[in-house]
Coordinates of N, CA and C in Angstrom, one line a residue:
X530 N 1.5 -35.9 101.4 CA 0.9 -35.9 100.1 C -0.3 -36.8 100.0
X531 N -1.2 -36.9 99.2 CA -1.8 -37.5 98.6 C -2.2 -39.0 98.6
X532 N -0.7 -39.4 98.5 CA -0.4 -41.4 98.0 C 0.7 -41.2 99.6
X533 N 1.0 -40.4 100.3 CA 2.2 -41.0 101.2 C 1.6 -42.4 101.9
X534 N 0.4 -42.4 102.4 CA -0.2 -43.1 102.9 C -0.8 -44.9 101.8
X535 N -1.1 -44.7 100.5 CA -1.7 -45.3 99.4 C -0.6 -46.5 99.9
X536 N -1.1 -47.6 100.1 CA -0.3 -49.0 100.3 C 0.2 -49.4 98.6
X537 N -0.6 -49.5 98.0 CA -1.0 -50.1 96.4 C 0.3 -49.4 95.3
X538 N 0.0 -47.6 95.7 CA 0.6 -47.1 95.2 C 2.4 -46.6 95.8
X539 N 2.4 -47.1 96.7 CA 3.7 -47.3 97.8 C 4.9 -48.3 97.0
X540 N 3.6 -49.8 96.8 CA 4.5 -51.1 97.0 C 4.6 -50.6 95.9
X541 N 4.1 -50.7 94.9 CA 4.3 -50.6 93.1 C 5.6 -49.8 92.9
X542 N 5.3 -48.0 93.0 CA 6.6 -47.3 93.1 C 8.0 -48.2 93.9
X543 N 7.7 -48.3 94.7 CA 9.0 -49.3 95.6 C 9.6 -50.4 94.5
X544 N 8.6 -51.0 94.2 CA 8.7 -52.2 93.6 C 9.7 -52.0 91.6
X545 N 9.1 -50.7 91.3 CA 9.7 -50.5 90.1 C 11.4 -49.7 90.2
X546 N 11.1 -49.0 91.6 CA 12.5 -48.5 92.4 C 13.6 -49.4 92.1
X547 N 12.8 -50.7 92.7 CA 14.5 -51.7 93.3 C 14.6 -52.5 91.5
X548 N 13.3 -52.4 91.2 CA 13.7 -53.0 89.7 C 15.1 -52.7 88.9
X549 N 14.7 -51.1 88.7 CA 15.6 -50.3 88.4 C 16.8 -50.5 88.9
X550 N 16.9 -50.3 90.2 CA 18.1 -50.2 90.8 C 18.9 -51.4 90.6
X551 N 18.7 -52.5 90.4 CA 19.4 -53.6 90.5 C 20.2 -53.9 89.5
X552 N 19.4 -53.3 88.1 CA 20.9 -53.0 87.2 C 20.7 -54.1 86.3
X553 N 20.9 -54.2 85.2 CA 20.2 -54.9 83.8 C 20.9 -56.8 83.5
X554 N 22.7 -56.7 84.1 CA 22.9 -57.5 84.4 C 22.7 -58.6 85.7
X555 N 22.0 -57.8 86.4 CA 21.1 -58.7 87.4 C 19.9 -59.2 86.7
X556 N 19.1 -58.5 86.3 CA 18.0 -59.2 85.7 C 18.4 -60.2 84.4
X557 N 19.6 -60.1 83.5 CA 19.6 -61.1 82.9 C 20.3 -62.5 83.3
X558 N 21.0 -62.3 84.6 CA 21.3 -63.4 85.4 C 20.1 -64.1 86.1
X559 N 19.4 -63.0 86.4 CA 17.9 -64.0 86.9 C 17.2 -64.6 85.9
X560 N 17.0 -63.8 85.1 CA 15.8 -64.5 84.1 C 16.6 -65.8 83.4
X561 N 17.8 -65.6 83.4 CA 18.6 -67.1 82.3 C 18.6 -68.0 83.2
X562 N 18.6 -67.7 84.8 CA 18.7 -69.1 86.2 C 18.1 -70.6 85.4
X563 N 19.1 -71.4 85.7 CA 18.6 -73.0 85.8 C 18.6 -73.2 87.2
X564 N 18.1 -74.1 87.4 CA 18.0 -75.1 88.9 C 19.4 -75.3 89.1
X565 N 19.6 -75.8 88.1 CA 21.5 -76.6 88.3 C 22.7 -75.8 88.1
X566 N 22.3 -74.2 87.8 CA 23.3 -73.8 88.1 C 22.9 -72.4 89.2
X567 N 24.2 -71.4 89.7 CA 24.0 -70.6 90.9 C 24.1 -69.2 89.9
X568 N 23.4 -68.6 90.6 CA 23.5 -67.4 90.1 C 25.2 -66.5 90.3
X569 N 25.6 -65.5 89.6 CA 26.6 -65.3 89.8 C 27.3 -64.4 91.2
X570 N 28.3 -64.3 91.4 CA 28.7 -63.7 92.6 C 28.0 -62.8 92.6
X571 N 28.3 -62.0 91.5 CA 27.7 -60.7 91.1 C 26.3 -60.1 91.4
X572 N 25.5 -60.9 90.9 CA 24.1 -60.7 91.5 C 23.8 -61.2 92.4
X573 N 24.6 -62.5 93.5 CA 24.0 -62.6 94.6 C 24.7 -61.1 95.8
X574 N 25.7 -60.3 95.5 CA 26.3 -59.1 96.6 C 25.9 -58.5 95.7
X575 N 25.1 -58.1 94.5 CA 23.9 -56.6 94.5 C 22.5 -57.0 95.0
X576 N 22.0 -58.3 95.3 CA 20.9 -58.8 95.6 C 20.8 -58.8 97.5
X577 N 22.3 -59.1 98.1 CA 22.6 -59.2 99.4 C 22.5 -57.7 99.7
X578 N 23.2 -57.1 99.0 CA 23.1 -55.4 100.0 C 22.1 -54.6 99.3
X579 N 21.1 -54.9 98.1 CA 19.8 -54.1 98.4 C 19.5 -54.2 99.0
X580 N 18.7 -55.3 99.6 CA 18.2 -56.2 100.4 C 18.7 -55.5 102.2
X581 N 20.0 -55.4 102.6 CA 20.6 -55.1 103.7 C 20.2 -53.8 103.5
X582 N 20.4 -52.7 102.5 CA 20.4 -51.1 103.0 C 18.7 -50.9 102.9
X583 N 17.9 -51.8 101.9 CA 16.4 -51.3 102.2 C 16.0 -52.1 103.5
X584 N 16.1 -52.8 104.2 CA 16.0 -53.2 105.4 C 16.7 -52.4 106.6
X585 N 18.2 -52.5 106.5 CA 18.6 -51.8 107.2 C 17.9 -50.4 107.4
X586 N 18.0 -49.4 106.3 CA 17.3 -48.4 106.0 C 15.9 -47.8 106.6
X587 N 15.4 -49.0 106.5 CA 14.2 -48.8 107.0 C 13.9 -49.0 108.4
X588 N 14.7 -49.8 109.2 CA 14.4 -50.1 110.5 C 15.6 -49.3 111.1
X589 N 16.4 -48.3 110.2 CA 17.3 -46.9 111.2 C 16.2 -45.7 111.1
X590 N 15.6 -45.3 110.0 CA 14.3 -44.6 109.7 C 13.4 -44.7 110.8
X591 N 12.8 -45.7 111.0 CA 11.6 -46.2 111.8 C 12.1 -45.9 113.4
X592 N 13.5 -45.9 114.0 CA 13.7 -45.6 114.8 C 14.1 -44.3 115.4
X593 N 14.3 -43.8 113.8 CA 14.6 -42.4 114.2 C 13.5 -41.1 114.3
X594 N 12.7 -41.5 113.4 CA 11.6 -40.7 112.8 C 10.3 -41.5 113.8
X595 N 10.2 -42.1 114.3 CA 8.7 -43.4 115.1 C 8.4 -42.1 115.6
X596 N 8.5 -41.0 116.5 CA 8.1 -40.3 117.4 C 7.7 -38.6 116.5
X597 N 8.6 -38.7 116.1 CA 8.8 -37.2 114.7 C 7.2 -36.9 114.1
X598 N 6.2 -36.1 114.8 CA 5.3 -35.6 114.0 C 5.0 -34.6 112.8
X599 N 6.3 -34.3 112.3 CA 6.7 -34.1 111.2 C 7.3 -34.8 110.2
X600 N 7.1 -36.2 110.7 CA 7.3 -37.3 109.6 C 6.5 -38.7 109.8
X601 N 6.9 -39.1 110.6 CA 6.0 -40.5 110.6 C 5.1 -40.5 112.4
X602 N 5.3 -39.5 113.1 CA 4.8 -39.7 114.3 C 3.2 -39.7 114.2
X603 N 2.5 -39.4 113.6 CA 1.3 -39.1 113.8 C 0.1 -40.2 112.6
X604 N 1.3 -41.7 112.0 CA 0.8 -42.5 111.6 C 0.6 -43.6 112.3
X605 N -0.1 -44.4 111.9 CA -0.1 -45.7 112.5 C 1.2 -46.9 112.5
X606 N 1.2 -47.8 112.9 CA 2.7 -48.2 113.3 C 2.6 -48.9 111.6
X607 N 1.6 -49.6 111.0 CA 1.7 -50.1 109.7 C 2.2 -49.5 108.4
X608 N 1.7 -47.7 108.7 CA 1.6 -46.5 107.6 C 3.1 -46.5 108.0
X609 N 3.9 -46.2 109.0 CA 5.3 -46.1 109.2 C 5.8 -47.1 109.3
X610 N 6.0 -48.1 109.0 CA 6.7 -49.2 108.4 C 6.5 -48.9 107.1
X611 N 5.8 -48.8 106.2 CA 5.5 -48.6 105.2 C 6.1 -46.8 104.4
X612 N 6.0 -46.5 104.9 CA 6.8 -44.6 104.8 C 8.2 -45.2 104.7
X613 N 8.7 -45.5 106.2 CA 10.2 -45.9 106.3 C 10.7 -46.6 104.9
X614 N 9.6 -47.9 104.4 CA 10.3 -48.6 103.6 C 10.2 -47.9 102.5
X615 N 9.7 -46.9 101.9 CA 9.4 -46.1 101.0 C 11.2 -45.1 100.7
X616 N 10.6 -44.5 102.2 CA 12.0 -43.7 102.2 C 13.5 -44.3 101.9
X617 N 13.8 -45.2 102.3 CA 14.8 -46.3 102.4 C 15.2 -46.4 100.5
X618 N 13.7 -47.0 100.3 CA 13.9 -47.3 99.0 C 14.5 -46.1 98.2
X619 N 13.5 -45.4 97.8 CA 13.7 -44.2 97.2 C 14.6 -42.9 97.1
X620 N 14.9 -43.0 98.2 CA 16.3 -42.1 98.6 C 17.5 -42.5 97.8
X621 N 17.8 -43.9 97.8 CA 18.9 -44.2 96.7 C 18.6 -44.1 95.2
X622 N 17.5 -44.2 95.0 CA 17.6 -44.0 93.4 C 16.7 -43.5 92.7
X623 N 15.7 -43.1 93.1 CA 14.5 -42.2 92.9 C 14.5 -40.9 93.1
X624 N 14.2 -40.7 94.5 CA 14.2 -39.4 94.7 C 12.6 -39.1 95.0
X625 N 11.6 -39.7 95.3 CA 10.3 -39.4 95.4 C 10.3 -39.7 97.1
X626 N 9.3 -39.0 97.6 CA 9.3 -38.6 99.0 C 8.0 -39.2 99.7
X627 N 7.7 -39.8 100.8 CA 6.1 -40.4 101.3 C 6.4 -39.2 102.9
X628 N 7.0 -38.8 102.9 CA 7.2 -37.7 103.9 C 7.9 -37.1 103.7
X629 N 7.3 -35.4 104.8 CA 8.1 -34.0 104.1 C 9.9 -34.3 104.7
X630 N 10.6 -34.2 103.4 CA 12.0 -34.2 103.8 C 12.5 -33.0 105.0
X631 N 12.0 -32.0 104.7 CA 12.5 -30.9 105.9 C 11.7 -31.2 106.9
X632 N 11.3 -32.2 107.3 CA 10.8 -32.4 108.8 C 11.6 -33.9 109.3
X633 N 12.2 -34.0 109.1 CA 13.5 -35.1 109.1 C 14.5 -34.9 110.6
X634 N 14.3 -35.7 111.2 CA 15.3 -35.0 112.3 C 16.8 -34.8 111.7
X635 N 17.6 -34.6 112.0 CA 18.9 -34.4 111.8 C 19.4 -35.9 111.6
X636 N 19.6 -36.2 112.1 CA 19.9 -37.7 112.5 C 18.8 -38.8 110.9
X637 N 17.6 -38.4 110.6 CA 17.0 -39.3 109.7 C 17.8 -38.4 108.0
X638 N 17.8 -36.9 108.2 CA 18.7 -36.4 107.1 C 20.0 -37.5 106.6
X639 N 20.7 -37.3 107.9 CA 21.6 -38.3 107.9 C 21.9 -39.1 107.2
X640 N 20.8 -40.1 107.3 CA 20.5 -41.8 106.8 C 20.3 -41.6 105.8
X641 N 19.2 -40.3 105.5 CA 18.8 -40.5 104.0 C 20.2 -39.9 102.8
X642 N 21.0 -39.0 103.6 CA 22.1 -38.4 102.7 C 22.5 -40.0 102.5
X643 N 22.8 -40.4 103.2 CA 24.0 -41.9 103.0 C 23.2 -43.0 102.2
X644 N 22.3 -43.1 102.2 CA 21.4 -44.0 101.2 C 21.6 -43.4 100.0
X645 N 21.4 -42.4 99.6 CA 21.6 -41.4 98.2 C 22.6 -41.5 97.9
X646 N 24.0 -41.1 98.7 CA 25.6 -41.5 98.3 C 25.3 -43.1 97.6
X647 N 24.4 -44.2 98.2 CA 25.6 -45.3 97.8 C 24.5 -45.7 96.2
X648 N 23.3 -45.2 96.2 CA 22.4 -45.3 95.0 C 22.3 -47.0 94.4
X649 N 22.1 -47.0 93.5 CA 22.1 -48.4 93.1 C 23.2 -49.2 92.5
X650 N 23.0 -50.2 91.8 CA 24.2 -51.4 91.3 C 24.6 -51.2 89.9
X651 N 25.8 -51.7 89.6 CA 26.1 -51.5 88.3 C 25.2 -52.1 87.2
X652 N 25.3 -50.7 86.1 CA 24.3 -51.4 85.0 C 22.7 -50.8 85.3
X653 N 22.6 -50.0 86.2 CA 21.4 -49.6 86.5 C 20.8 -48.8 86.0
X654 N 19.9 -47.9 86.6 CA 19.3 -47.0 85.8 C 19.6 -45.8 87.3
X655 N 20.1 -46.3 88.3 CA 20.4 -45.6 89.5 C 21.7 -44.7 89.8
X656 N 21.7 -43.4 90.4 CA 23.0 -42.9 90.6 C 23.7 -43.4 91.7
X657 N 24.6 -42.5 92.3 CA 25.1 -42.8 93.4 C 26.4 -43.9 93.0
X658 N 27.5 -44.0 94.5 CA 28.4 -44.8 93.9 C 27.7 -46.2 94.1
X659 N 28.1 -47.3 93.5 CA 27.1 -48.5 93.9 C 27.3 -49.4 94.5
X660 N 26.2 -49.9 94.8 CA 25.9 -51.1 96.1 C 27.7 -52.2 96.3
X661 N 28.3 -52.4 94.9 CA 28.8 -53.4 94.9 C 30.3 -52.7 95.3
X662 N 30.4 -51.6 94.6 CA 31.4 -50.7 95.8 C 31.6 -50.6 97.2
X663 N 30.0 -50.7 97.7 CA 30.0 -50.1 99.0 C 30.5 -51.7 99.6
X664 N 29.9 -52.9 98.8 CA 30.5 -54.4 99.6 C 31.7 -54.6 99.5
X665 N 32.4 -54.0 98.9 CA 33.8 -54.5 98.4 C 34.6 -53.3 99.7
X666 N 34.3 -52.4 99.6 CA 34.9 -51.3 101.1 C 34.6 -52.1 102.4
X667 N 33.3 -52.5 102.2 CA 33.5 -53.4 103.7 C 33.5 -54.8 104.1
X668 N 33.8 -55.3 102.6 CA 34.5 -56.7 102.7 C 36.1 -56.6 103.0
X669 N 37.0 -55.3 102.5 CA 37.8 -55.6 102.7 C 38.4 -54.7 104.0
X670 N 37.3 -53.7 104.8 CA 37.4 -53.8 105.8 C 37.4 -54.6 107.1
X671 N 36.6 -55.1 106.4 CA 36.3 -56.5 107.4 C 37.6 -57.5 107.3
X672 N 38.2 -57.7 106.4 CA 39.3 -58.8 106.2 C 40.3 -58.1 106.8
X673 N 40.7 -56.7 107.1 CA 41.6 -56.0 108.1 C 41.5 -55.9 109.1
X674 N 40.5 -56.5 109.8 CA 40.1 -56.4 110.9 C 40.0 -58.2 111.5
X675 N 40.0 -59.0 110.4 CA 39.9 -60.2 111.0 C 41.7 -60.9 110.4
X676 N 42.1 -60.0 109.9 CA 44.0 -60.3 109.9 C 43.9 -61.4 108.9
X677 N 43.1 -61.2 107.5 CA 43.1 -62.0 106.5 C 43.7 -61.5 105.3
X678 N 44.3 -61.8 104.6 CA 45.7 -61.2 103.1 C 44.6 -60.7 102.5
X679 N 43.3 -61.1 101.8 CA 42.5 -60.6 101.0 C 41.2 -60.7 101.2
X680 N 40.1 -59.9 101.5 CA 38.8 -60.1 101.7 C 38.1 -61.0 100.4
X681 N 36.9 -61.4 101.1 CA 36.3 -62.8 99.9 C 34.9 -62.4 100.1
X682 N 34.6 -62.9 98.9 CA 33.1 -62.7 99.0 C 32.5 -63.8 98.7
X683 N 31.2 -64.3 99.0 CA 30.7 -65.9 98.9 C 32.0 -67.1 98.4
X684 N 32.9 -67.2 99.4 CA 34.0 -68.0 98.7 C 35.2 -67.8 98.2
X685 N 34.7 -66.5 97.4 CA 35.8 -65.9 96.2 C 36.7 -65.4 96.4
X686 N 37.8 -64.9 96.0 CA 38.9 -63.7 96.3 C 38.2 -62.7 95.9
X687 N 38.6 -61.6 96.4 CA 38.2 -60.2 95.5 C 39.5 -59.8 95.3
X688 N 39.6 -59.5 93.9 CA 41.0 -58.8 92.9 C 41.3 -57.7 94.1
X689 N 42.5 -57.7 93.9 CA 43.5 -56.6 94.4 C 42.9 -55.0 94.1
X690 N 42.6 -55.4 92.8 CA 42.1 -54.2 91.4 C 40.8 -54.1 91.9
X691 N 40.2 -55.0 92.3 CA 38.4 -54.4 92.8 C 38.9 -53.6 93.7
X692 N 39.6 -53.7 94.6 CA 39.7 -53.4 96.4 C 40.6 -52.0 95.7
X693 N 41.0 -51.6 95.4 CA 42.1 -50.7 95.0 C 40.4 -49.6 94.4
X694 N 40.2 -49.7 93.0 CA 38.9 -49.5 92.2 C 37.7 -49.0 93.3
X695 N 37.4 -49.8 94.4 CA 36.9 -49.2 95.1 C 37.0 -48.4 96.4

């Protein structure tokens, strides 16, 4: 298209994406932040796994599609970092495209189906099931695998009822 390449108009869209996505009680836990106190669990594991699936996201994209001249092969390595991070973003909660989706290998379909499944955080403006779901499945995967009674998150227990819920 047009803007797939537009850096300006890339970061901005991206930028209003993760706004969105992060979900209304995140933003009023940031904006009320003192120095002397911590922000809540809550917004630091919707803040930890945007963060992880648009990175992550972007650097499984970048490896899958880097060669793909039907998606990012015939850009510069800057324009495809930039595509990837686009895609990453926008696949969970937008839906706007910086490359043609039917030129996707199988394998970047993939990624992008699974970014879409998990969409954004509670309270958002984003579908999909959310971010704080998808941490609580693999916090308490992870606590089954390290032979711990309850998975925790920064510290905390996580309820029986979260882990059940999700």
């Amino acid at each position: 298209g047009a803007f797939s390449e537009d850096v300006t108009v890339n970061l901005v869209l991206a930028a209003l994406v993760i706004i969105g996505g992060l979900g209304f009680f995140v933003w009023n836990d940031i904006l009320s932040y003192r120095k002397n106190q911590r922000l809540s669990v809550h917004t630091r594991l919707v803040l930890f796994m945007t963060a992880l699936l648009l990175v992550g996201g972007t650097v499984v994209l970048l490896a899958l599609e880097w060669s793909n001249p039907q998606t990012l092969g015939g850009m510069s390595p800057g324009k495809k970092l930039l595509a990837a991070f686009f895609q990453s973003c926008t696949t969970r909660t937008a839906g706007f495209a910086a490359v043609d989706q039917g030129g996707l290998t199988d394998s970047g379909k993939l990624v992008s189906l699974l970014l879409m499944l998990v969409g954004g955080s509670p309270g958002s403006t984003a579908g999909g099931f959310k971010t704080t779901t998808l941490a609580v499945m693999l916090l308490g995967i992870r606590a089954v695998f390290r032979h711990k009674e309850r998975p925790q998150c920064f510290g905390r227990r996580i309820a029986d009822e979260s882990i059940r819920n999700a």
